[in-house]
Amino acid sequence: MSSALEQLGAWFQERLDGALSESLRRAHAIELSRARMLVGVCWLLLGCCSLFLGLVQLTEYAGSLTVLGVVCTACIGAALALLRWGTSTRPPALLLCSMLAGADIFSTFRMGSLAMATHAASMLLPVLSAYLLGWRPGLFFSLLSALNAIIYPLYAGASYGGSDWLFSCFGAVFLLCGWVVSGLFLSSRIEAHAASERALKTLRDSESELASLIESTDDLVCSLDLEGRLIIINKTARAYFRRRLGRDLPRGEFIFSWMPPARQVRWKEWLAQARAGQQVREEVVIPPSDGVSATVELTISPVLSEEGKVVKLTVFIRDITERKAAEARLSELHRGLVDASRLAGMAEVATGVLHNVGNTLNSVNVSANLLGERLRAMRVSGLEKGVRLLREHEADPGTFLTSDPKGRALPAYLESATAQLVKERDAILAELRTLSDGVEHIRTVVGMQQQYARFSGVVEKVSLPELLDGALRLQATAFQRLHIEVRREYAAVPPVWVDRHKLFQILLNLLSNARHAMQERGREDPCLTIRVESGGEGRLRIAVSDNGVGIAPENLPRLFTHGFTTKKDGHGFGLHTSALAAEELGGILSCSSPGRGQGATFTLELPLQSLTPGSFLVGEKANPDASA
């Protein structure tokens, strides 16, 4: 039923448009609606006029009303002519409203009937005039109808009573109400049309921007229905299919119909996933069409309605053949860089090892020189003379030791020489221990390069004061030669689980740098202060302060950079290696200095428990918290 009515409405609208000029058919919606209403009203009024001309012949006013009917028919015909060949609805609307107003007033006074003044046909004038001409012209014609209803009873005089006049006043009010209702309808229609025009303009702008965006991309963009049939396609996709298939892919065709059936199965599965609301993203190798295969990135996205249902599918296909080739080249380059980095790391480790071995070798060399000097100064020749005298008088040693002056002095001499040799022996043994510690450290430092190939070093429980004293012993001879005063400020701190040799390497580098800084400045009172204290939040702090040459503020940010040094004969590896070792221990190595000539302080912060999973423990077994 509704379909039949829609078809009837469409047919009637075509008939109405056929009575309009081409200009009016192309007019905006409000003007076109007025034109269609004018045509329809004219056709209805022509029918009413024909009926009116037939009925008035039965009345006593046949002559005058027939003339009125003919005049009205002529005016309606003129309005239809204006609509058929004119460019505006205003002239035919004015003509039609004027005709209705004149016919209403003429018939009322000619027939002398209040019923004609308040007839239902009078409502046509305010309704049509407000809609066709607007508020103010419509008010003018509506007032004419209302005044006609009010004035006629007054004009007729005694023929009508007070109730008749009151009835006519009510009729006039409702005629004006018709004007108001029609005007409100027109205003709402204009406002709705303006809103619709704005929405359509916004939509057109958005569609234009979207179309420009889609057409400007090098990707293949297609819009499909739920069955995978083509709806919209951009020019890049059209060119691709034309190049691959030798023809355009028409709308309504299955987008992958050109593929072999075996390959269509996979694509249909992806379309099914998209219909289920999932976004599909795949990399697909397209078989070669010109001898070269292509790799594309396929994205199938569902388009949802306001209710959340999938109504369409969007396909994006991007050719990533060049990108994949670039990624392959980049991967190869990356492998080369990794190999180069590994070699550079090995060189850095070797440089750090040589640096630390060199520092320790200085102390070993000093200790070896001292051992040589002490051995040369030992009173061994005196003992040889004493032994020779005893051998010469071995036949009568008692007489020699009691009567001979040399024999009587020999026991005292042997006692003095023995005491001196014991003293020399103790000093040599102490120096040998220092030399042995240095050699052991060299062995450890050389072996440390193997730890860089493992995830963790050897972790053991270390007493910081003991380790610091060991590092100071390696530098003791150099410190004594330069008359450097060493101040130890050790707070009561617990032992720390740490890689002993990495920490020892850091401390030895800091002590060596402090010694060089004070030697370069040449102060008469060089002083080195080593402080151990708690750093808070489960951390320890080791500070090494000197009153040497200090560090310029502009050099502080680059101090731990690989290759940076302020020494004339330096190479910039020691502090960089120490900073890396501190990070491996879970700590931080930093430096502060008031400026040149004012000394410097290097601070090493370490966690109390720097044991990492997988570390190898030496000595005491770690507690559960430390091993976590």
XYZ file of C-alpha atoms in Angstrom:
628
model
C 0.000 0.000 0.000
C 2.748 2.420 0.983
C 4.697 1.539 -2.158
C 1.656 2.290 -4.318
C 1.198 5.633 -2.574
C 4.867 6.470 -3.055
C 4.596 5.662 -6.746
C 1.455 7.791 -7.015
C 3.200 10.674 -5.249
C 6.201 10.421 -7.543
C 3.932 10.380 -10.608
C 1.995 13.420 -9.387
C 5.236 15.281 -8.647
C 6.460 14.616 -12.174
C 3.183 16.103 -13.533
C 3.648 19.179 -11.346
C 7.251 19.657 -12.463
C 6.120 19.298 -16.067
C 3.993 22.446 -15.651
C 6.987 24.504 -14.457
C 9.629 26.372 -16.387
C 13.185 25.045 -16.529
C 14.346 27.912 -14.350
C 11.853 27.047 -11.600
C 12.712 23.365 -11.779
C 16.337 24.292 -11.050
C 15.425 26.699 -8.233
C 16.285 25.981 -4.605
C 14.054 23.685 -2.584
C 11.789 26.355 -0.976
C 11.119 28.088 -4.285
C 10.502 24.776 -6.040
C 8.107 23.727 -3.287
C 6.151 26.998 -3.695
C 6.009 26.527 -7.449
C 4.682 22.990 -7.084
C 2.069 24.171 -4.561
C 0.988 26.957 -6.932
C 0.489 24.493 -9.768
C -1.451 22.113 -7.567
C -3.634 24.893 -6.107
C -4.306 26.279 -9.593
C -5.433 22.868 -10.802
C -7.702 22.471 -7.756
C -9.116 25.964 -8.181
C -9.814 25.268 -11.850
C -11.866 22.269 -10.772
C -13.616 24.366 -8.107
C -14.328 27.126 -10.639
C -15.894 24.600 -13.033
C -18.093 23.321 -10.195
C -18.876 26.899 -9.138
C -19.937 27.928 -12.644
C -22.290 24.989 -12.827
C -23.897 25.572 -9.419
C -24.390 29.345 -9.711
C -26.656 28.788 -12.673
C -29.236 27.524 -10.184
C -29.175 30.794 -8.202
C -30.637 34.222 -8.815
C -27.068 35.620 -9.063
C -26.152 33.548 -12.085
C -25.150 36.437 -14.310
C -22.742 38.288 -11.984
C -21.287 35.161 -10.422
C -20.711 33.637 -13.853
C -18.645 36.684 -14.754
C -16.745 36.219 -11.456
C -16.093 32.560 -12.282
C -14.816 33.432 -15.754
C -12.541 36.154 -14.382
C -11.168 33.732 -11.740
C -10.591 31.072 -14.386
C -8.700 33.599 -16.503
C -6.551 34.637 -13.523
C -5.760 30.985 -12.744
C -4.801 30.407 -16.369
C -2.563 33.478 -16.291
C -0.871 32.171 -13.083
C -0.241 28.803 -14.744
C 1.239 30.602 -17.749
C 3.561 32.596 -15.494
C 4.672 29.369 -13.834
C 5.274 27.674 -17.171
C 7.369 30.435 -18.688
C 8.397 32.641 -15.749
C 11.443 32.576 -13.513
C 9.817 33.408 -10.145
C 6.812 32.298 -8.128
C 6.070 35.762 -6.737
C 4.028 37.222 -9.676
C 1.698 34.192 -10.014
C 1.383 34.036 -6.202
C 0.387 37.729 -6.023
C -2.074 37.229 -8.880
C -3.639 34.158 -7.253
C -3.926 35.771 -3.775
C -5.392 38.971 -5.233
C -7.928 36.938 -7.200
C -8.987 34.996 -4.072
C -9.294 38.190 -1.984
C -11.349 39.961 -4.701
C -13.597 36.919 -5.268
C -14.203 36.599 -1.516
C -15.160 40.239 -1.023
C -17.225 40.448 -4.261
C -19.240 37.282 -3.577
C -19.895 38.344 0.052
C -21.339 41.746 -0.811
C -22.989 40.614 -4.039
C -24.866 37.745 -2.435
C -25.405 39.634 0.868
C -24.665 36.576 2.978
C -22.674 36.359 6.217
C -22.014 32.712 5.364
C -19.976 33.818 2.352
C -17.856 36.140 4.556
C -16.983 33.269 6.936
C -17.003 30.436 4.421
C -14.316 27.752 4.771
C -12.970 28.784 1.367
C -11.859 32.060 2.980
C -9.171 30.109 4.911
C -7.351 29.481 1.638
C -6.249 33.099 1.394
C -4.316 33.471 4.713
C -2.807 29.979 4.377
C -1.674 30.431 0.772
C -0.579 34.055 1.117
C 1.611 33.377 4.188
C 3.254 30.356 2.576
C 3.624 31.770 -0.932
C 4.458 35.409 -0.183
C 5.839 35.456 3.358
C 4.799 36.921 6.701
C 4.064 40.564 5.808
C 2.336 40.141 2.418
C 0.424 37.229 3.901
C -0.713 39.456 6.786
C -2.089 41.986 4.309
C -4.288 39.433 2.507
C -5.261 37.782 5.805
C -6.464 41.152 7.153
C -8.551 41.623 4.028
C -10.345 38.323 4.714
C -10.734 39.136 8.413
C -12.039 42.651 7.772
C -14.497 41.257 5.215
C -15.918 38.971 7.904
C -16.157 41.805 10.457
C -17.316 44.690 8.237
C -20.081 42.918 6.380
C -22.390 42.485 9.454
C -21.866 46.139 10.263
C -22.627 47.021 6.678
C -25.775 44.904 6.637
C -27.032 46.681 9.809
C -30.367 45.503 11.216
C -30.341 42.318 9.184
C -27.888 40.743 11.679
C -27.955 40.700 15.439
C -25.200 40.850 18.031
C -24.655 37.120 17.988
C -24.055 37.165 14.233
C -21.483 39.899 14.613
C -19.789 37.971 17.419
C -19.771 34.894 15.153
C -18.116 36.892 12.382
C -15.453 38.202 14.844
C -14.576 34.630 15.787
C -14.301 33.813 12.098
C -11.923 36.737 11.572
C -9.746 35.581 14.488
C -9.454 32.077 13.084
C -8.656 33.464 9.656
C -5.720 35.289 11.280
C -4.813 32.057 13.110
C -4.567 30.380 9.716
C -2.070 33.053 8.704
C -0.053 32.453 11.899
C -0.020 28.673 11.465
C 0.979 28.912 7.824
C 3.675 31.472 8.644
C 5.079 29.290 11.433
C 5.135 26.344 9.079
C 6.962 28.432 6.498
C 9.517 29.636 9.083
C 10.197 26.139 10.363
C 10.447 24.921 6.791
C 12.952 27.655 5.931
C 14.956 26.984 9.094
C 14.973 23.232 8.480
C 15.998 23.832 4.888
C 18.823 26.138 5.999
C 20.009 23.529 8.505
C 19.801 20.880 5.831
C 21.758 23.062 3.431
C 24.442 23.651 6.052
C 24.625 19.935 6.792
C 24.787 19.144 3.081
C 27.504 21.740 2.571
C 29.489 20.285 5.457
C 28.949 16.827 4.046
C 30.000 17.921 0.578
C 33.102 19.611 1.982
C 33.951 16.491 3.985
C 33.368 14.291 0.961
C 35.516 16.592 -1.139
C 38.330 16.516 1.418
C 38.020 12.756 1.790
C 37.970 12.271 -1.970
C 40.992 14.550 -2.339
C 42.793 12.632 0.392
C 41.976 9.248 -1.092
C 42.815 10.317 -4.619
C 46.125 11.893 -3.591
C 47.500 8.744 -1.947
C 49.593 6.195 -3.775
C 47.799 3.392 -1.921
C 45.023 1.348 -3.492
C 41.761 2.290 -1.758
C 38.486 0.473 -2.381
C 35.068 0.464 -0.732
C 33.205 -2.856 -0.821
C 29.825 -4.138 0.166
C 29.532 -7.023 2.594
C 29.940 -9.542 -0.208
C 33.197 -8.000 -1.392
C 31.697 -6.292 -4.454
C 33.250 -3.022 -5.539
C 31.465 0.238 -4.645
C 34.102 2.983 -4.863
C 37.682 2.857 -6.099
C 40.370 5.543 -6.267
C 42.398 6.382 -9.348
C 45.510 4.565 -8.097
C 43.526 1.346 -7.741
C 41.898 1.883 -11.139
C 45.314 2.320 -12.732
C 46.614 -0.794 -10.953
C 43.757 -3.026 -12.121
C 43.943 -1.571 -15.607
C 47.658 -2.333 -15.736
C 47.272 -5.813 -14.242
C 44.030 -6.937 -15.879
C 44.086 -4.855 -19.022
C 40.658 -3.441 -18.128
C 38.821 -1.474 -15.495
C 37.227 -3.290 -12.582
C 33.534 -2.334 -12.812
C 31.341 -1.497 -9.869
C 29.467 -4.443 -8.441
C 32.151 -6.985 -9.399
C 33.851 -9.120 -6.752
C 37.153 -7.377 -6.158
C 39.205 -10.576 -6.207
C 37.372 -12.290 -9.053
C 40.453 -12.064 -11.279
C 42.445 -14.328 -8.932
C 42.598 -18.105 -9.281
C 39.958 -19.870 -7.134
C 42.618 -21.414 -4.893
C 43.925 -17.957 -3.982
C 40.446 -16.487 -3.549
C 39.822 -18.752 -0.544
C 42.309 -16.907 1.651
C 40.985 -13.488 0.613
C 37.414 -14.555 1.308
C 38.471 -15.666 4.796
C 39.883 -12.195 5.432
C 36.657 -10.602 4.187
C 34.698 -12.853 6.569
C 36.857 -11.680 9.487
C 36.216 -8.052 8.523
C 32.458 -8.709 8.300
C 32.706 -10.034 11.869
C 34.015 -6.630 12.970
C 37.760 -7.395 13.021
C 40.382 -5.349 11.258
C 42.598 -7.531 9.082
C 46.214 -6.561 8.412
C 48.408 -8.875 6.368
C 51.537 -8.782 4.231
C 50.873 -10.538 0.931
C 53.201 -11.433 -1.913
C 51.453 -10.764 -5.221
C 52.510 -13.143 -8.018
C 54.483 -11.447 -10.781
C 52.541 -9.986 -13.680
C 55.550 -8.520 -15.477
C 58.227 -10.874 -14.188
C 58.611 -9.156 -10.797
C 56.641 -10.134 -7.705
C 55.374 -7.438 -5.336
C 54.901 -7.378 -1.579
C 51.861 -5.443 -0.392
C 50.415 -4.585 2.978
C 46.695 -5.375 2.976
C 44.315 -3.744 5.456
C 40.596 -4.611 5.473
C 38.582 -2.480 7.897
C 34.871 -2.757 8.737
C 32.681 0.360 8.443
C 30.132 0.472 11.261
C 26.713 2.101 11.331
C 25.402 4.125 14.270
C 23.938 0.904 15.661
C 27.380 -0.739 15.569
C 26.610 -3.059 12.656
C 29.068 -3.631 9.821
C 27.597 -2.057 6.687
C 30.611 -1.816 4.364
C 34.253 -2.786 4.089
C 37.236 -0.631 3.223
C 40.339 -2.112 1.624
C 43.749 -0.395 1.685
C 46.578 -1.968 -0.297
C 50.058 -0.454 0.011
C 53.001 -1.571 -2.077
C 55.876 -2.177 0.359
C 58.261 -3.953 -2.011
C 60.855 -1.179 -1.826
C 60.427 -0.900 1.942
C 61.052 -4.635 2.414
C 64.143 -4.393 0.239
C 65.328 -1.400 2.285
C 64.679 -3.326 5.507
C 66.774 -6.206 4.185
C 69.609 -3.808 3.361
C 69.230 -2.166 6.771
C 69.356 -5.559 8.472
C 72.557 -6.377 6.657
C 73.997 -3.000 7.610
C 72.927 -3.576 11.198
C 74.765 -6.884 11.305
C 77.857 -5.101 10.037
C 77.485 -2.412 12.675
C 77.057 -5.046 15.379
C 80.291 -6.707 14.280
C 82.042 -3.337 14.205
C 80.634 -2.477 17.649
C 81.830 -5.808 18.998
C 85.319 -5.102 17.710
C 85.192 -1.564 19.118
C 84.042 -2.952 22.469
C 86.896 -5.422 22.486
C 89.302 -2.592 21.734
C 87.798 -0.501 24.545
C 88.117 -3.377 26.985
C 91.721 -3.946 25.934
C 92.436 -0.232 26.334
C 90.922 -0.241 29.826
C 92.948 -3.307 30.755
C 96.162 -1.702 29.519
C 95.362 1.488 31.386
C 94.845 -0.296 34.698
C 97.800 -2.640 34.174
C 99.928 0.395 33.436
C 98.882 2.084 36.681
C 99.676 -1.058 38.657
C 102.958 -1.632 36.830
C 104.151 1.767 38.044
C 103.683 0.624 41.639
C 105.252 -2.801 40.862
C 108.243 -1.072 39.269
C 108.706 1.168 42.316
C 108.502 -1.836 44.627
C 111.042 -3.768 42.517
C 113.472 -0.820 42.603
C 113.138 -0.562 46.376
C 113.797 -4.295 46.735
C 116.955 -3.943 44.644
C 118.179 -0.986 46.722
C 117.526 -2.802 49.990
C 119.241 -5.988 48.797
C 122.291 -4.010 47.687
C 122.417 -2.226 51.044
C 122.306 -5.424 53.125
C 125.490 -6.096 55.268
C 126.245 -9.466 53.714
C 129.965 -8.672 53.079
C 130.611 -8.195 56.821
C 129.165 -11.623 57.515
C 131.444 -13.095 54.855
C 134.502 -11.567 56.604
C 133.367 -12.927 59.956
C 132.906 -16.414 58.511
C 136.385 -16.228 56.894
C 138.012 -15.307 60.245
C 136.292 -18.235 61.953
C 137.522 -20.604 59.265
C 141.066 -19.275 59.593
C 141.042 -20.011 63.358
C 138.940 -23.109 63.294
C 141.805 -25.089 64.853
C 141.658 -23.058 68.057
C 138.404 -21.001 67.977
C 138.311 -20.547 71.752
C 141.698 -18.811 71.894
C 140.711 -16.645 68.897
C 137.419 -15.518 70.448
C 138.981 -14.809 73.877
C 142.502 -13.552 73.144
C 142.452 -12.045 69.689
C 140.952 -8.491 69.600
C 139.171 -9.312 66.333
C 137.761 -12.499 67.820
C 136.510 -10.731 70.937
C 134.649 -8.138 68.684
C 133.209 -10.792 66.385
C 130.192 -11.917 68.558
C 129.027 -8.329 69.059
C 129.393 -7.704 65.354
C 127.431 -10.841 64.474
C 124.671 -9.852 66.888
C 124.414 -6.375 65.341
C 124.488 -7.763 61.813
C 121.821 -10.336 62.663
C 119.497 -7.660 64.035
C 120.042 -5.507 60.964
C 119.380 -8.457 58.638
C 116.157 -9.312 60.462
C 115.021 -5.715 60.020
C 115.986 -5.744 56.363
C 114.223 -9.088 55.929
C 110.959 -7.741 57.387
C 111.104 -4.662 55.139
C 111.813 -6.816 52.080
C 108.954 -9.167 52.958
C 106.580 -6.204 53.300
C 107.690 -4.833 49.960
C 107.352 -8.324 48.468
C 103.758 -8.439 49.692
C 103.080 -5.128 47.989
C 104.767 -6.421 44.847
C 102.743 -9.647 45.058
C 99.499 -7.667 45.457
C 100.344 -5.630 42.400
C 101.127 -8.703 40.322
C 97.900 -10.337 41.539
C 95.943 -7.240 40.546
C 97.564 -7.264 37.113
C 96.539 -10.889 36.709
C 93.000 -10.044 37.834
C 92.674 -7.009 35.556
C 93.890 -8.994 32.559
C 91.399 -11.737 33.419
C 88.552 -9.229 33.808
C 88.205 -8.827 30.064
C 86.621 -12.282 30.043
C 83.865 -11.016 32.338
C 82.613 -8.657 29.620
C 81.506 -11.698 27.680
C 79.344 -12.899 30.593
C 76.121 -11.514 32.027
C 77.597 -10.962 35.475
C 80.963 -10.946 37.252
C 82.100 -12.704 40.373
C 80.217 -11.256 43.322
C 81.503 -11.536 46.884
C 81.060 -9.905 50.233
C 83.507 -6.992 50.429
C 84.530 -4.705 53.273
C 85.001 -1.269 51.750
C 87.629 0.000 54.236
C 89.715 -3.119 53.635
C 89.446 -2.756 49.861
C 90.335 0.940 50.030
C 93.384 0.226 52.164
C 94.501 -2.367 49.617
C 94.199 0.177 46.797
C 96.118 2.725 48.881
C 98.913 0.218 49.490
C 99.441 -0.062 45.740
C 99.863 3.725 45.588
C 101.683 4.101 48.912
C 105.197 4.401 47.473
C 104.154 7.044 44.952
C 102.241 8.937 47.654
C 105.297 8.865 49.964
C 107.575 10.108 47.207
C 105.241 13.075 46.580
C 104.647 13.625 50.334
C 100.882 13.269 49.883
C 98.933 13.188 53.126
C 96.160 10.572 53.098
C 93.143 11.093 55.337
C 90.788 8.205 55.927
C 87.246 9.036 57.047
C 85.541 5.676 57.200
C 82.066 5.540 58.709
C 80.724 2.294 60.137
C 79.109 0.772 57.076
C 78.112 -2.837 56.428
C 79.884 -4.989 53.840
C 78.569 -4.822 50.292
C 77.937 -7.661 47.840
C 79.865 -6.556 44.781
C 82.369 -7.618 42.127
C 85.577 -6.960 44.076
C 87.877 -6.531 41.114
C 85.619 -4.099 39.217
C 85.315 -1.952 42.317
C 89.073 -2.209 42.905
C 89.658 -1.080 39.320
C 87.471 2.009 39.863
C 89.189 2.936 43.137
C 92.670 2.489 41.662
C 91.788 4.778 38.745
C 90.431 7.461 41.098
C 93.512 7.321 43.331
C 95.835 7.480 40.323
C 93.961 10.490 38.875
C 94.068 12.249 42.257
C 97.831 11.656 42.486
C 98.391 13.091 38.987
C 96.183 16.123 39.778
C 98.160 16.971 42.943
C 101.492 16.310 41.257
C 100.558 18.634 38.384
C 99.650 21.467 40.727
C 102.841 21.072 42.792
C 101.456 22.121 46.176
C 103.616 21.876 49.281
C 100.745 20.315 51.245
C 99.087 17.803 48.886
C 96.248 16.072 50.671
C 93.988 13.201 49.669
C 90.774 12.516 51.604
C 88.879 9.233 51.253
C 85.428 9.206 52.797
C 83.054 6.245 53.197
C 79.524 6.952 54.400
C 75.922 5.895 54.065
C 74.122 7.349 51.066
C 70.567 6.652 52.289
C 67.924 4.363 50.769
C 70.156 1.287 50.892
C 73.195 2.875 49.225
C 76.823 3.571 50.157
C 78.929 6.514 49.064
C 82.694 6.550 48.503
C 84.208 10.019 47.974
C 87.798 10.633 46.834
C 88.779 14.309 47.270
C 92.064 15.996 46.384
C 93.437 19.538 46.448
C 94.976 19.276 43.009
C 94.498 21.263 39.802
C 90.694 20.903 39.814
C 88.380 20.767 36.785
C 86.971 23.651 34.740
C 83.131 23.855 34.765
C 82.905 23.470 30.978
C 84.779 20.156 31.195
C 82.585 18.525 33.848
C 79.808 17.331 31.472
C 82.367 15.622 29.198
C 84.565 14.178 31.911
C 83.379 10.575 31.536
C 83.190 10.666 27.733
C 85.283 8.146 25.875
C 88.563 9.736 24.725
C 88.176 13.008 26.670
C 91.160 14.003 28.830
C 92.795 17.161 30.206
C 96.209 15.524 30.737
C 99.020 16.233 28.311
C 99.856 12.556 28.044
C 96.386 11.189 28.824
C 94.197 9.102 26.549
C 90.722 9.527 28.130
C 90.003 5.866 28.813
C 90.317 5.555 32.601
C 87.314 7.571 33.778
C 85.144 6.312 30.925
C 85.941 2.702 31.794
C 85.350 3.431 35.490
C 81.946 4.974 34.772
C 80.927 1.923 32.741
C 82.113 -0.393 35.516
C 80.111 1.617 38.072
C 76.961 1.183 35.979
C 77.577 -2.551 35.777
C 77.757 -2.611 39.590
C 74.409 -0.812 39.770
C 76.057 2.403 40.937
C 76.849 5.906 39.705
C 80.196 7.662 39.342
C 80.073 11.451 39.453
C 82.442 14.395 39.888
C 82.269 17.880 41.361
C 84.851 20.665 41.400
C 84.669 24.353 42.388
C 86.918 25.149 39.423
C 90.506 25.218 38.248
C 93.057 25.117 41.080
C 90.483 24.210 43.738
C 90.622 20.434 43.720
C 87.995 17.876 42.776
C 85.821 15.214 44.400
C 84.875 11.970 42.690
C 81.887 10.208 44.270
C 80.940 6.579 43.735
C 77.492 5.501 44.928
C 76.799 1.787 45.260
C 73.786 -0.223 46.374
C 74.267 -2.210 49.551
C 73.020 -5.311 47.727
C 74.214 -5.233 44.125
C 73.929 -8.984 43.670
C 72.171 -9.846 40.419
C 70.423 -13.095 39.439
C 72.901 -15.581 38.010
C 75.943 -14.108 39.793
C 78.571 -16.458 41.208
C 79.124 -16.039 44.957
C 82.521 -16.253 46.603
C 83.043 -16.522 50.351
C 79.935 -16.316 52.522
C 76.595 -17.420 51.188
C 74.381 -14.506 50.225
C 71.292 -13.837 52.259
C 67.895 -14.390 50.531
C 67.262 -10.712 50.056
C 70.625 -10.131 48.423
C 70.213 -13.037 46.054
C 66.816 -11.822 44.949
